[in-house]
Each structure stands twice: as C-alpha cells, then as structure tokens.
Amino acid sequence: MDEAIRFSETVSARLEDGVLVVTLNNPPVNAISADMRAGLLDAVRQANSDQNVRALVITGAGKAFIGGADIREFGQPATEPTLPTVVEAIEGSGKQIVAAINGAALGGGLEIALACHHRVAGSAATLGLPEVKLGIVPGAGGTQRLPRLTGVVKAVELISSGRTVTARDALSLGIVDEVADDPVKGAISAARDQSAKLPRRTGALAVPAEDPKAIEDGAAKALSRARGSEAAIEAVRLVRSAGERSLADGLSDERATFLRLRDSDQAKALRHVFFAERAAAKVSGLEGVEPRKVEIVGVVGSGLMGSGIAVAALDAGYRVIVVEQTDEAAAKGLDRITGLLDRALKSGRIDEAGRSGRLERLSVGSSMEALAAADLVIEAVFDDLQVKSELFEKLGRIVRPETVLATNTSYLDPDAIAAVTSFPERVCGLHFFSPANVMRLVEVVRCARTAPDVLATGLAFARRLKKLPVVCGVCEGFIGNRIFSAYRREAEFLVEDGASPQEIDAAMENYGFAMGPFAVFDLAGLEIAWARRKRQAATRDPSERYVEIADRLCEMGRFGQKTGRGWYTYPDGKRTVDPEVTALIDACRAAKGIVPRQIAAAEIASRLLSAMAAEGNALLKEGIAERASDIDLVLINGYGFPAYRGGPMYVSQQGTHS
Ligand code: 3HC
C-alpha cells in the first residue's frame, strides 16, 4: 500500500510505521455521505488484506470527527454500503482499529467510534447520539453498543434525551478509553501498542448487570420526558432490550425502527427544525459583517429577568456588571443571582470552582457609572416607556462611544427607546424569555437605525450564551408575543363559541404543547394583556370581534395562578375548574346571543394553528420576520410549541393540523 492513498472523494489515508491513518474529509462537519461510507469500507477491507498494515486509526479532518449521517440524504432511499455494513466491517476487522475522536462524534459518527476497538478523544471533543432530536433512533448500533459500555441506565438517559457529553464525561462513563491533547498521536500509539492483541469488540461485551429497579426508574423518567416523541419512546425500548437478547436481534430491530421513523411525519418536521436553526443564523445584510468585541456585559435591573440574563452571561464566561437603583435592591439582586448559582451547584450543572469563578467575574452595585466599563449593556427594568427612556438617556451619557445598548422590552417600541440617545445606530433589542438562564430563545430586534455590526454583536452575544437568536423587526410584541396574542384571541373566540378552557387546554396538550393556552395565561398572569387591551381600546375597530371574558376576570381580581384564581382556581396549588368562571362564560355568551356548540378537539387545534399561521404570514408580509422557519423556531423555543410538529408555519404549509 502507498504512503498516501485515496479511497474515495472524502476518504484518504497515510501509512505511518505500519498504522494506516484514515482521514474522513467532508466539510464542514464530516457528515457520513454515501461516498464516505464506500471509501471507509474500502479502506477497512484493503487494510485487512494488506500485510504492511498492522492496525488502523480513523479520524476526521478539520474541527469535527464525524457530525453524523448526512441528514440531507434522509429523504432518499439508503444506498449500499449502508452505515450498518460499514460499522460491522469495522467491528469485525481482524486488525485493531482505533478512533481518534478529534471533535464532535455525533449520531452515526459515535456509532463508528463505538465499533472501533479503542477510542481516544481530544479534550475538546463532544460525543452523543442526538438522533431523537431528529425524530429517529440511532440506526447503526448505537442503542445496542452504548449500553455495553455505560450500562442500560446511563444509555437510556443519553439516547432518549439526545444529550451530548464532553470528552472527560465520556471517559468517566466508559464511552472512550483515553483523553489526549493530540488524539491522533494518542490513537497511533495505542494502535501500535495493541496491534498484537485481539481486538476488543464492543458488540461482544456483555451488558453490565444493574439493579432492575434502577433500570425501571430510569426508563420511567425518560418516558415521562418523552412527551409524545415516538423516537424517544422507541429509544428507551431498544436500549432496554440490549441486555435481554443477542446483538444481532437488537441490531436488526434497531435498524427496522430507524428506517420506519426516518420516514415519519415527526422526523420530517424535526429535520425542518434542524435546517431552520441553521438558516436563522444567516441574516440578510450581515454577510461579512464582524460583530463588536464584547468582554464585559452590563445588566441594568436584577429582577427575575435581569438576574437570569446575568447568570447566562456569567455561564458564558463574561465579566458582568449588574446595576440597580439602590444599594438595597442591589443586595437583593446579588442574593437572587447567588441563589441561581447555588441551584446550579446543587443540581451538579456547575461545580464549586465554577460557582466561585462566576462570582469573581460579577459585580453588583447601585452606581450607574460602573457601566462605563461595559462593551454591551442590556436593560432589564420595568417595561414602561418613560422608565426605559430615562434610563437610556442616562446610559447614553455614561457608556463608551463603541458600547452597544440593548433593551429587553417585550412590548414597547425599541425605536422610541433608541430615539432618546444620540446614537440610535448602537441600539438593538435583546428579548430574552424567562427564566433567561434556561430558555433558549432570544429575539434579536433590528431597530430602524440599528447598525449591521451592532445587530451582529447582539447575535454573536446570544450565540455565545448558547442561545438560539432569531432576528426580527419592530412591531408590538415582536414575532413571539404577536403570534401569542393571535393565539390568545382565537382561544377566547373558541370559548365564546362553546368550548370550555379545559377542553381547549386538553386539545392543545394532546397536540403536544406542555400546557394548554389557558393554563399558560394563568401561569403568566392576566394583567399585562389586560393593560394592553385597555391601551388599545381607544383605537380598536368597533366592528372587530372582541371577547370580554378576560376583562371581567381581571375586574374580579382573578389575575391568574399567583392570585390563586384566573381562568381556573388553584386550591392547594392544584389547577381546578371554577364554577364561577363557567357561569361568567355562560353569561358573556348569553349577552351576545351566542348559542354554545360542542367543538371537537381537532377543530380546536386546527383553528388555533390557523390563527398562528395567519399572524405569521402577516409578520412575513410586514418584513418583521425574514423567513417562515424563523417564526417556527420562535414558537418552538419560546412558547412550548412541540418541536416534532415543526412549528405553525410548517404545519400550515403541510396542511396537517391534527
Ligand atoms: N448532515 C448534513 N449536514 C449537516 C450535518 C449532518 N449530520 N450536521 C451539520 N450539517 C451542516 C449544517 O446544516 C450546516 O450547513 P450550512 O452551513 O449549509 O447551513 C453546516 O453543516 C454547519 O453546521 P452547524 O452550523 O450546526 O455547525 P456547528 O459547528 O455549529 O456545529 C455540529 C457542528 C455540532 C456537528 C452540528 O452541526 C450538529 O449538531 N449536527 C447534527 C448532528 C446530528 O444530529 N447527527 C446525527 C445525524 S442522524 C444519524 O447520524 C443517524 C445514524 O444513527 C444512522
């Protein structure tokens, strides 16, 4: 065999002192294409019959090891050689094959690594089987080989959640054998050392014995989190079966399940979501625009939102300056932030060093002047135009000339806030969702005068926070709250027409929402929407349909869960239908002469989804949202829309409402 050899367009190798180092090169993430499968199989087969090759190393070119099967090929029938064929050849090879996991090893990428006889990961590598996030189960042995290394309990958790782990965690879980600064070097040396030994085949290992109760509990927990995701349910079943039958039986069941799910509606919708997330990163007008440098983040306000934003920024490694109006409020803010960090410590999300490191990077005080050091200042104060305008005016005099100012307003006009400064081009909106340290969505608002590099800074900042930024233009409520208002309006029409709030909630929960709309209204509180309706009353078209029930509820002091009463009542915190509300609804219908009718769950879902899509289309027409898929992402990541349905715009394009 030559020193340098090409097996296919994407697979090449070099021979290093008897070790064939096979490099997969399919930018940007080395996704497994048909060409790569053919080349890799060829490399393994040729190496097995080549006397000059003592052992093999498989690695990826660039940043990734292998980012998984090529998702773009999922719409087409699988061509030979399939991934299971390649994986079987790797595991069955008579010569040692070592995976040098230089970066992300995901999905089929990890399945290839699991079939290798030894695994060396680079310290920055990430590993996982995220298939359920695409509505499928691993299709090349993941559900059968991972539990042989980690045990069933851990494999159930990892595969049903699709969570990725770091190289260090993978080492302690037994997924990899070594972590090295230079994984290729480490793998070559391991391959040499072990070339005389018999390959250790993962598939031949016994699944470690575990307490049946722990398996039962782990599976029950995973199933309760699956919430309608068929893939997660199937993943639990397949992993559990690994300990109960032969590898061959497990693999054939896994493959059949993978192929069936790959063509399912849920998988198609989740592929749409996957590509929607990548598309959202491509914002028109920002091609080639560099974000400003942000090292120090200022946050004004340390209530629920401000403290959540501060923690998210600390998590991302920023220095954070939090400013409150008084020393007393600052002390409370510090307590809130420390409380959030303590909770993260208790749950194991951060360790003691992580907690103290974050506190070292944090300062909380009542002097606005401290914000002169910040590169980006986010205000998270009370949502009132006067309050925010005064604050921005003040900030304008304190911050440096290159500092970006962001408002976290939900409903106010950020252009009006920007206008009080002498530099509206340096202002954008960063609309976080509560709790800001947990929720993934950030609406990045492009105001009328926002400069491209300022918008790019907002996006880069949100991305560094590991959030999903979606750019939107200025309108009342931006993308999410505007669609949510349309959803609320239609839900109230449905009540007036004859459906009860609990029937509507049940219909939407059955559709896949974690909570139905009325339960959400009660949780969020009814007073903000009431205030908005009062604000809009003077300009409302009198011929427009208007449901008064929510106003009556507020007049009765029923502001939702926090007051113990809203659309429901909450004795002992438990959501319960209240006859007083039922009577109020009856009276409001009667006052308008409406004869209530029974409305089926399918019609409820269909009307609510159509209302969302119609509002979404209006947002597209007005240029508030750049593309329909951005709207889907907002609803999925900020409002509990089930990801496996693809979002309201996707649903309306497919014409499938139930
Ligand atoms: N197939 C096809 N394209 C992929 C891909 C994949 N598996 N993974 C990423 N890409 C594409 C993206 O669409 C994007 O394309 P674009 O530039 O045209 O928009 C480009 O690669 C870069 O992707 P990201 O922007 O996401 O790059 P990052 O560097 O931020 O992240 C990553 C890299 C962590 C690998 C991330 O892309 C990722 O998580 N990918 C998906 C991983 C995955 O789900 N794999 C499982 C696939 S299913 C499978 O393997 C089935 C098997 O069991 C048989």
Coordinates of N, CA, C and O and ligand atoms in Angstrom, one line a residue, residues 28-29 31-32 63-64 67-72 74 83 104 106-109 111 126 130-131 134 136-140 255 258 274-275 278-279 282, ligand 1:
P28 N -18.6 20.8 6.1 CA -17.9 21.3 7.2 C -17.9 20.4 8.5 O -17.1 20.7 9.4
V29 N -18.7 19.3 8.5 CA -18.7 18.5 9.7 C -18.4 17.1 9.5 O -18.6 16.2 10.4
A31 N -20.0 14.9 7.7 CA -21.2 14.1 7.7 C -21.0 12.9 6.8 O -20.3 12.9 5.8
I32 N -21.6 11.8 7.2 CA -21.4 10.5 6.5 C -22.2 10.4 5.3 O -23.4 10.1 5.3
K63 N -12.4 20.4 12.3 CA -12.9 20.5 13.7 C -13.6 19.3 14.2 O -13.6 19.0 15.3
A64 N -14.4 18.7 13.2 CA -15.3 17.6 13.7 C -14.6 16.2 13.5 O -13.8 16.1 12.6
G67 N -19.9 14.4 12.2 CA -21.1 15.0 12.7 C -22.4 14.2 12.5 O -23.5 14.7 12.6
G68 N -22.2 12.9 12.1 CA -23.4 12.0 12.0 C -23.7 11.7 10.5 O -22.9 12.2 9.6
A69 N -24.7 10.9 10.3 CA -25.1 10.6 9.0 C -25.5 11.9 8.3 O -25.9 12.9 8.9
D70 N -25.4 11.9 7.0 CA -25.8 13.1 6.2 C -27.3 13.3 6.2 O -28.0 12.5 5.5
I71 N -27.8 14.3 7.0 CA -29.2 14.4 7.1 C -29.9 14.8 5.8 O -31.0 14.4 5.6
R72 N -29.1 15.4 4.9 CA -29.7 15.7 3.6 C -30.1 14.5 2.8 O -30.9 14.6 1.9
F74 N -31.5 11.9 4.0 CA -32.6 11.1 4.7 C -33.9 11.0 3.8 O -34.7 10.1 4.0
L83 N -24.6 2.3 6.5 CA -23.8 2.5 7.7 C -23.6 1.2 8.5 O -22.5 0.9 8.9
A104 N -16.4 16.8 17.3 CA -17.8 16.2 17.5 C -17.9 14.8 16.9 O -17.6 14.6 15.8
L106 N -20.9 12.6 16.6 CA -22.4 12.6 16.9 C -23.1 11.5 16.0 O -22.7 11.3 14.9
G107 N -24.2 11.0 16.6 CA -25.0 10.1 15.8 C -24.2 9.0 15.2 O -23.4 8.3 15.9
G108 N -24.3 8.8 13.9 CA -23.5 7.8 13.2 C -22.0 7.9 13.4 O -21.3 6.9 13.3
G109 N -21.6 9.1 13.7 CA -20.2 9.3 14.0 C -19.7 8.6 15.3 O -18.7 8.0 15.3
E111 N -21.4 6.1 16.4 CA -21.6 4.7 16.2 C -20.4 4.1 15.5 O -20.0 2.9 15.8
T126 N -16.8 16.4 21.6 CA -18.2 16.2 22.2 C -18.7 14.9 21.6 O -18.5 14.6 20.4
P130 N -27.6 12.1 19.2 CA -28.7 13.1 19.2 C -29.9 12.7 18.3 O -30.7 13.6 18.0
E131 N -29.9 11.5 17.8 CA -30.9 11.1 16.8 C -32.4 11.5 17.2 O -33.2 11.9 16.3
L134 N -33.9 14.4 16.0 CA -34.3 14.4 14.6 C -35.5 13.4 14.4 O -35.8 13.1 13.2
I136 N -35.7 10.3 15.1 CA -35.3 8.9 14.8 C -34.5 8.3 15.9 O -34.2 9.0 16.9
V137 N -34.2 7.0 15.8 CA -33.3 6.4 16.8 C -32.0 6.1 16.1 O -32.0 6.1 14.9
P138 N -30.9 5.9 16.8 CA -29.7 5.6 16.2 C -29.9 4.4 15.2 O -30.7 3.5 15.6
G139 N -29.3 4.4 14.1 CA -29.6 3.3 13.1 C -28.4 2.4 12.8 O -28.5 1.6 11.9
A140 N -27.3 2.6 13.5 CA -26.1 1.8 13.2 C -25.5 1.2 14.5 O -24.3 1.3 14.7
R255 N -32.5 -1.2 13.4 CA -32.4 -0.8 12.0 C -33.8 -0.6 11.4 O -34.1 0.4 10.8
F258 N -35.3 2.4 13.0 CA -34.7 3.6 12.4 C -35.3 4.0 11.0 O -35.7 5.1 10.7
F274 N -34.2 21.4 12.3 CA -32.7 21.4 12.2 C -32.2 22.4 11.2 O -31.4 23.2 11.5
F275 N -32.8 22.3 10.0 CA -32.3 23.2 9.0 C -32.8 24.6 9.2 O -32.1 25.6 8.9
R278 N -30.2 26.4 11.3 CA -29.0 26.8 10.6 C -29.4 28.0 9.7 O -28.6 28.9 9.5
A279 N -30.6 28.0 9.1 CA -31.0 29.1 8.3 C -31.1 30.4 9.1 O -30.7 31.5 8.6
K282 N -28.3 32.8 9.2 CA -27.9 33.6 8.0 C -28.9 34.8 7.9 O -30.0 34.6 7.4
Ligands
3HC1 N1 -25.8 16.2 7.9 C1 -25.8 17.1 7.0 N2 -25.5 18.4 7.2 C2 -25.0 18.7 8.4 C3 -25.0 17.8 9.5 C4 -25.4 16.4 9.2 N3 -25.4 15.4 10.1 N4 -24.5 18.4 10.6 C5 -24.3 19.6 10.3 N5 -24.6 19.8 9.0 C6 -24.4 21.1 8.2 C7 -25.4 22.2 8.7 O1 -26.7 22.0 8.0 C8 -24.7 23.4 8.3 O2 -24.9 23.6 6.9 P1 -24.9 25.1 6.3 O3 -23.6 25.7 6.6 O4 -25.2 24.8 4.9 O5 -26.1 25.8 7.0 C9 -23.2 23.0 8.5 O6 -23.2 21.6 8.5 C10 -22.6 23.5 9.8 O7 -23.4 23.1 10.8 P2 -23.6 24.0 12.2 O8 -23.9 25.4 11.8 O9 -24.5 23.3 13.0 O10 -22.1 23.9 12.7 P3 -21.5 23.9 14.2 O11 -20.1 24.0 14.1 O12 -22.2 24.9 15.0 O13 -22.0 22.5 14.8 C11 -22.3 20.1 14.8 C12 -21.4 21.3 14.3 C13 -22.2 20.0 16.4 C14 -21.8 18.9 14.2 C15 -23.8 20.4 14.5 O14 -23.9 20.7 13.1 C16 -24.7 19.3 14.8 O15 -25.1 19.1 15.9 N6 -25.1 18.5 13.7 C17 -26.1 17.5 13.7 C18 -25.6 16.3 14.5 C19 -26.6 15.2 14.4 O16 -27.8 15.3 14.7 N7 -26.2 14.0 14.0 C20 -27.0 12.8 13.9 C21 -27.4 12.6 12.5 S1 -28.5 11.3 12.4 C22 -27.6 9.9 12.3 O17 -26.4 10.0 12.5 C23 -28.3 8.6 12.1 C24 -27.4 7.4 12.4 O18 -27.7 6.9 13.6 C25 -27.6 6.4 11.3

